[in-house]
Amino acid sequence: MSLLEATSQKGSGRRKLNYSPAPGSPGHAGTLLCRTSSFTASTHINHGFRTMRTSGVESEWLMNATHAPGQKPRPCSADGPLPVKKNVPQVLKFFTWWTEAGERKHMTVDYFTDTQSFRVKVDIPLPVKVYGRDGDLLEPWDLHVGARIDVLGKTVTLKQASQETIEWLDHTARVLIRKKLILEDEISKFTHVPLTQTIHTYQHRDKQSHIPHKAEGGKINLRGLRNEVLHLKSIFEQYRPTPEPEPEPEPEPEPEPEPEPIKKEKKGKKK
């Protein structure tokens, strides 16, 4: 099976994707031309010595790529002892749509947490690489309802998510919010709590409860919230008293060796 990697470039009327076979796979480098409106059976691919028409499973086989050769995906779990739900769903599923030429287009975006790879589906499944603004591959922290991501040169907004995805996003957000409130309370005992960028971090405000923001509908930006928790944690570390190291016990003096008893010589009998 040939594993191909693809990168998108904007062209005139079409999107051009350069691809190259994975090490050990047959064929030569070529180009993949996709229509702007959809990725359907009209897609053609020139694979070295032959030209084939892609459709359905065949196109998924041709585009079965996740990471460039030699590139290792980053771990999905958070760095450091941050509270995170361990059983992350195997697939985070989002839905989006837009209107093009008077026709409504739908797209499904699947993120596979075990391989950190994306698959977008318009008319057929199409595995692609999706990067953030910093050029790094996206992680579960970067995905939420309302997030804007670039898919094959087109910026789309994730407008809905599956129930399992929403439950994991909301649970993780609530855990991080509790951690944030605890750190703010501890920091207030020593100094003023720094202001946080709530506009970029939260999507909902809850004025009826003590928690100033509410995790609901998978709309909280976990990346921004996680960064704030790490920032508050670093501030708290500056004020938290560190326990003094206990003095090492002095070594016990070695006992002096007892003197050997003097042996008395036996006097021989006189003849």
Coordinates of C-alpha atoms in Angstrom, one line a residue:
M1 CA 0.0 0.0 0.0
S2 CA 1.4 3.4 -1.0
L3 CA 1.3 6.0 1.8
L4 CA 1.3 9.5 0.3
E5 CA 1.6 12.9 1.9
A6 CA 0.0 16.0 0.5
T7 CA 0.3 19.7 0.9
S8 CA -2.1 22.2 -0.5
Q9 CA -1.3 25.2 -2.7
K10 CA -3.8 27.7 -4.1
G11 CA -4.1 27.6 -7.9
S12 CA -6.4 29.2 -10.4
G13 CA -9.8 27.5 -10.2
R14 CA -8.4 24.4 -8.7
R15 CA -6.4 23.3 -5.7
K16 CA -3.0 21.7 -6.4
L17 CA -1.7 19.1 -4.0
N18 CA 1.9 17.9 -4.3
Y19 CA 2.4 14.3 -3.2
S20 CA 5.2 11.8 -2.9
P21 CA 5.2 8.1 -2.3
A22 CA 6.3 6.9 1.1
P23 CA 9.7 5.2 1.4
G24 CA 9.5 1.7 -0.1
S25 CA 6.3 2.4 -2.1
P26 CA 6.2 2.2 -5.9
G27 CA 5.7 5.1 -8.2
H28 CA 7.0 8.6 -8.6
A29 CA 6.1 12.0 -7.4
G30 CA 3.3 13.8 -9.2
T31 CA 0.4 16.2 -8.7
L32 CA -3.1 15.7 -7.5
L33 CA -5.7 18.2 -9.0
C34 CA -8.9 18.7 -7.0
R35 CA -11.9 20.8 -7.9
T36 CA -12.5 23.8 -5.7
S37 CA -16.1 22.9 -5.0
S38 CA -15.8 19.2 -4.0
F39 CA -13.5 16.2 -3.9
T40 CA -15.6 13.7 -6.0
A41 CA -14.9 11.1 -8.6
S42 CA -13.8 13.8 -11.0
T43 CA -10.5 14.0 -9.3
H44 CA -7.5 12.7 -11.4
I45 CA -4.1 11.6 -10.2
N46 CA -1.0 11.2 -12.3
H47 CA 1.1 8.4 -10.6
G48 CA 4.3 8.2 -12.6
F49 CA 3.8 5.6 -15.3
R50 CA 0.0 5.5 -15.3
T51 CA -3.0 7.8 -14.8
M52 CA -6.0 6.6 -12.8
R53 CA -9.4 8.1 -11.8
T54 CA -10.0 8.2 -8.1
S55 CA -13.3 7.6 -6.3
G56 CA -14.6 6.2 -3.0
V57 CA -12.2 3.9 -1.2
E58 CA -9.6 4.2 -4.0
S59 CA -9.2 7.9 -3.3
E60 CA -8.9 7.3 0.4
W61 CA -6.2 4.7 -0.3
L62 CA -4.3 7.2 -2.4
M63 CA -4.5 9.9 0.2
N64 CA -3.8 7.7 3.2
A65 CA -1.2 10.0 4.9
T66 CA -0.8 11.5 8.3
H67 CA 2.8 12.6 9.0
A68 CA 5.8 13.3 6.9
P69 CA 8.5 10.6 7.0
G70 CA 10.6 10.8 10.1
Q71 CA 8.2 13.2 11.8
K72 CA 6.8 11.9 15.1
P73 CA 3.5 13.2 16.4
R74 CA 3.4 15.0 19.7
P75 CA 1.7 13.3 22.7
C76 CA -1.9 14.2 23.2
S77 CA -1.7 14.3 26.9
A78 CA -0.8 17.6 28.7
D79 CA 2.7 18.4 29.9
G80 CA 3.0 18.3 33.6
P81 CA 0.6 17.2 36.3
L82 CA -2.5 18.9 34.9
P83 CA -5.8 17.1 35.6
V84 CA -7.1 15.6 32.3
K85 CA -9.7 12.9 31.7
K86 CA -7.7 9.9 30.8
N87 CA -10.2 8.2 28.5
V88 CA -9.9 10.6 25.6
P89 CA -12.3 9.6 22.7
Q90 CA -10.6 7.7 19.9
V91 CA -12.3 10.1 17.4
L92 CA -13.1 13.8 18.0
K93 CA -15.9 14.5 15.4
F94 CA -16.9 18.0 14.3
F95 CA -19.3 19.3 11.6
T96 CA -19.2 22.5 9.5
W97 CA -20.9 23.9 6.5
W98 CA -20.9 26.9 4.1
T99 CA -22.6 28.2 1.0
E100 CA -20.8 28.1 -2.3
A101 CA -22.4 29.2 -5.6
G102 CA -25.8 29.1 -3.9
E103 CA -25.4 25.5 -2.8
R104 CA -24.9 24.5 0.8
K105 CA -21.8 22.4 1.4
H106 CA -21.3 20.1 4.4
M107 CA -18.0 18.9 5.8
T108 CA -17.2 16.4 8.6
V109 CA -13.8 16.7 10.3
D110 CA -12.6 13.7 12.2
Y111 CA -9.5 13.9 14.5
F112 CA -8.0 10.5 15.5
T113 CA -6.4 11.0 18.9
D114 CA -4.2 7.8 18.7
T115 CA -2.4 8.9 15.5
Q116 CA -3.0 12.7 15.7
S117 CA -4.3 12.7 12.2
F118 CA -7.3 14.4 10.5
R119 CA -9.8 13.1 8.0
V120 CA -12.2 15.5 6.3
K121 CA -15.2 14.2 4.4
V122 CA -17.2 16.2 1.8
D123 CA -18.4 13.6 -0.6
I124 CA -15.7 11.0 0.1
P125 CA -13.3 10.6 3.0
L126 CA -10.0 12.5 2.5
P127 CA -7.2 12.2 5.1
V128 CA -5.3 15.5 5.3
K129 CA -2.8 17.3 7.5
V130 CA -4.2 20.3 9.4
Y131 CA -1.8 22.8 10.9
G132 CA -2.3 25.6 13.4
R133 CA -1.3 29.3 12.9
D134 CA 2.1 28.4 14.4
G135 CA 2.8 25.7 11.9
D136 CA 2.4 22.8 14.3
L137 CA 0.1 19.9 13.9
L138 CA -3.1 20.5 15.9
E139 CA -3.9 18.6 19.1
P140 CA -7.1 18.0 21.0
W141 CA -6.4 21.2 23.0
D142 CA -6.8 23.2 19.8
L143 CA -10.2 21.8 18.8
H144 CA -13.6 23.1 20.0
V145 CA -16.9 24.3 18.6
G146 CA -16.2 27.7 17.1
A147 CA -12.5 27.0 16.3
R148 CA -11.3 28.1 12.9
I149 CA -8.9 25.7 11.1
D150 CA -7.4 25.6 7.6
V151 CA -8.3 22.6 5.5
L152 CA -6.6 22.4 2.1
G153 CA -6.3 26.1 1.9
K154 CA -9.9 26.8 3.0
T155 CA -10.7 28.3 6.4
V156 CA -13.6 26.5 8.0
T157 CA -15.3 27.0 11.4
L158 CA -16.2 23.9 13.5
K159 CA -19.9 24.6 14.2
Q160 CA -21.0 21.3 15.8
A161 CA -19.5 18.2 17.4
S162 CA -20.6 14.7 18.3
Q163 CA -22.0 14.1 21.8
E164 CA -19.0 12.1 22.9
T165 CA -16.7 14.9 21.8
I166 CA -18.7 17.6 23.6
E167 CA -18.8 15.5 26.8
W168 CA -15.0 15.2 26.8
L169 CA -14.4 18.9 25.9
D170 CA -16.8 20.1 28.7
H171 CA -15.4 17.7 31.3
T172 CA -11.8 18.8 30.6
A173 CA -12.8 22.4 30.6
R174 CA -14.5 22.1 34.0
V175 CA -11.5 20.4 35.5
L176 CA -9.2 23.1 34.2
I177 CA -11.6 25.9 35.4
R178 CA -11.6 24.4 38.9
K179 CA -7.8 24.2 38.8
K180 CA -7.7 27.9 37.7
L181 CA -10.0 29.0 40.5
I182 CA -7.9 27.2 43.2
L183 CA -4.7 28.7 41.9
E184 CA -6.3 32.2 41.8
D185 CA -7.5 31.8 45.4
E186 CA -4.0 30.7 46.6
I187 CA -2.2 33.5 44.8
S188 CA -4.6 36.1 46.3
K189 CA -3.1 35.2 49.7
F190 CA 0.2 36.6 48.6
T191 CA -0.4 39.2 45.9
H192 CA -3.0 40.5 43.4
V193 CA -4.3 37.9 40.9
P194 CA -3.2 38.9 37.4
L195 CA -6.0 39.5 34.8
T196 CA -6.5 36.7 32.3
Q197 CA -7.5 36.9 28.7
T198 CA -11.0 35.8 29.1
I199 CA -12.1 36.9 25.7
H200 CA -9.8 34.4 24.0
T201 CA -10.4 31.7 26.5
Y202 CA -14.1 31.4 27.3
Q203 CA -17.2 31.3 25.2
H204 CA -19.9 31.4 28.0
R205 CA -20.5 33.5 31.1
D206 CA -22.5 32.1 34.0
K207 CA -23.6 35.0 36.3
Q208 CA -25.8 32.8 38.5
S209 CA -23.1 30.6 39.9
H210 CA -19.8 31.3 41.7
I211 CA -17.9 30.0 38.6
P212 CA -17.6 33.0 36.3
H213 CA -17.7 30.9 33.2
K214 CA -19.5 27.8 32.2
A215 CA -18.3 24.8 30.2
E216 CA -21.1 24.1 27.9
G217 CA -21.5 22.8 24.3
G218 CA -17.8 22.1 23.7
K219 CA -17.1 25.8 23.0
I220 CA -14.3 26.5 25.4
N221 CA -10.8 27.0 24.0
L222 CA -8.9 24.4 26.0
R223 CA -5.5 25.6 24.7
G224 CA -6.0 29.1 26.0
L225 CA -7.4 27.8 29.3
R226 CA -4.6 25.3 29.8
N227 CA -2.0 28.1 29.1
E228 CA -3.6 30.2 31.8
V229 CA -3.5 27.4 34.3
L230 CA 0.2 26.9 33.5
H231 CA 0.9 30.6 33.9
L232 CA -0.9 30.8 37.3
K233 CA 0.9 27.8 38.4
S234 CA 4.3 29.4 37.7
I235 CA 3.2 32.5 39.7
F236 CA 2.1 30.4 42.6
E237 CA 5.4 28.5 42.6
Q238 CA 7.2 31.8 43.3
Y239 CA 5.3 32.4 46.6
R240 CA 4.7 28.9 47.8
P241 CA 7.2 28.3 50.7
T242 CA 9.6 25.5 49.9
P243 CA 10.2 23.2 52.9
E244 CA 13.7 23.4 54.3
P245 CA 15.8 20.3 53.8
E246 CA 16.2 18.3 56.9
P247 CA 19.7 18.2 58.3
E248 CA 21.5 15.0 57.6
P249 CA 22.0 13.0 60.8
E250 CA 25.6 13.0 62.1
P251 CA 27.3 9.7 61.7
E252 CA 27.6 7.7 64.9
P253 CA 31.2 7.4 66.1
E254 CA 32.7 4.0 65.5
P255 CA 33.2 2.0 68.7
E256 CA 36.8 1.8 69.9
P257 CA 38.2 -1.7 69.5
E258 CA 38.5 -3.5 72.9
P259 CA 42.2 -4.3 73.9
E260 CA 43.2 -7.9 73.5
P261 CA 43.7 -9.7 76.8
I262 CA 47.3 -10.3 77.9
K263 CA 48.1 -14.0 77.8
K264 CA 49.9 -15.3 80.9
E265 CA 52.7 -17.7 80.3
K266 CA 52.5 -20.9 82.2
K267 CA 55.4 -21.6 84.5
G268 CA 57.0 -25.0 84.0
K269 CA 57.5 -27.5 86.9
K270 CA 61.0 -27.4 88.5
K271 CA 62.8 -30.7 88.3

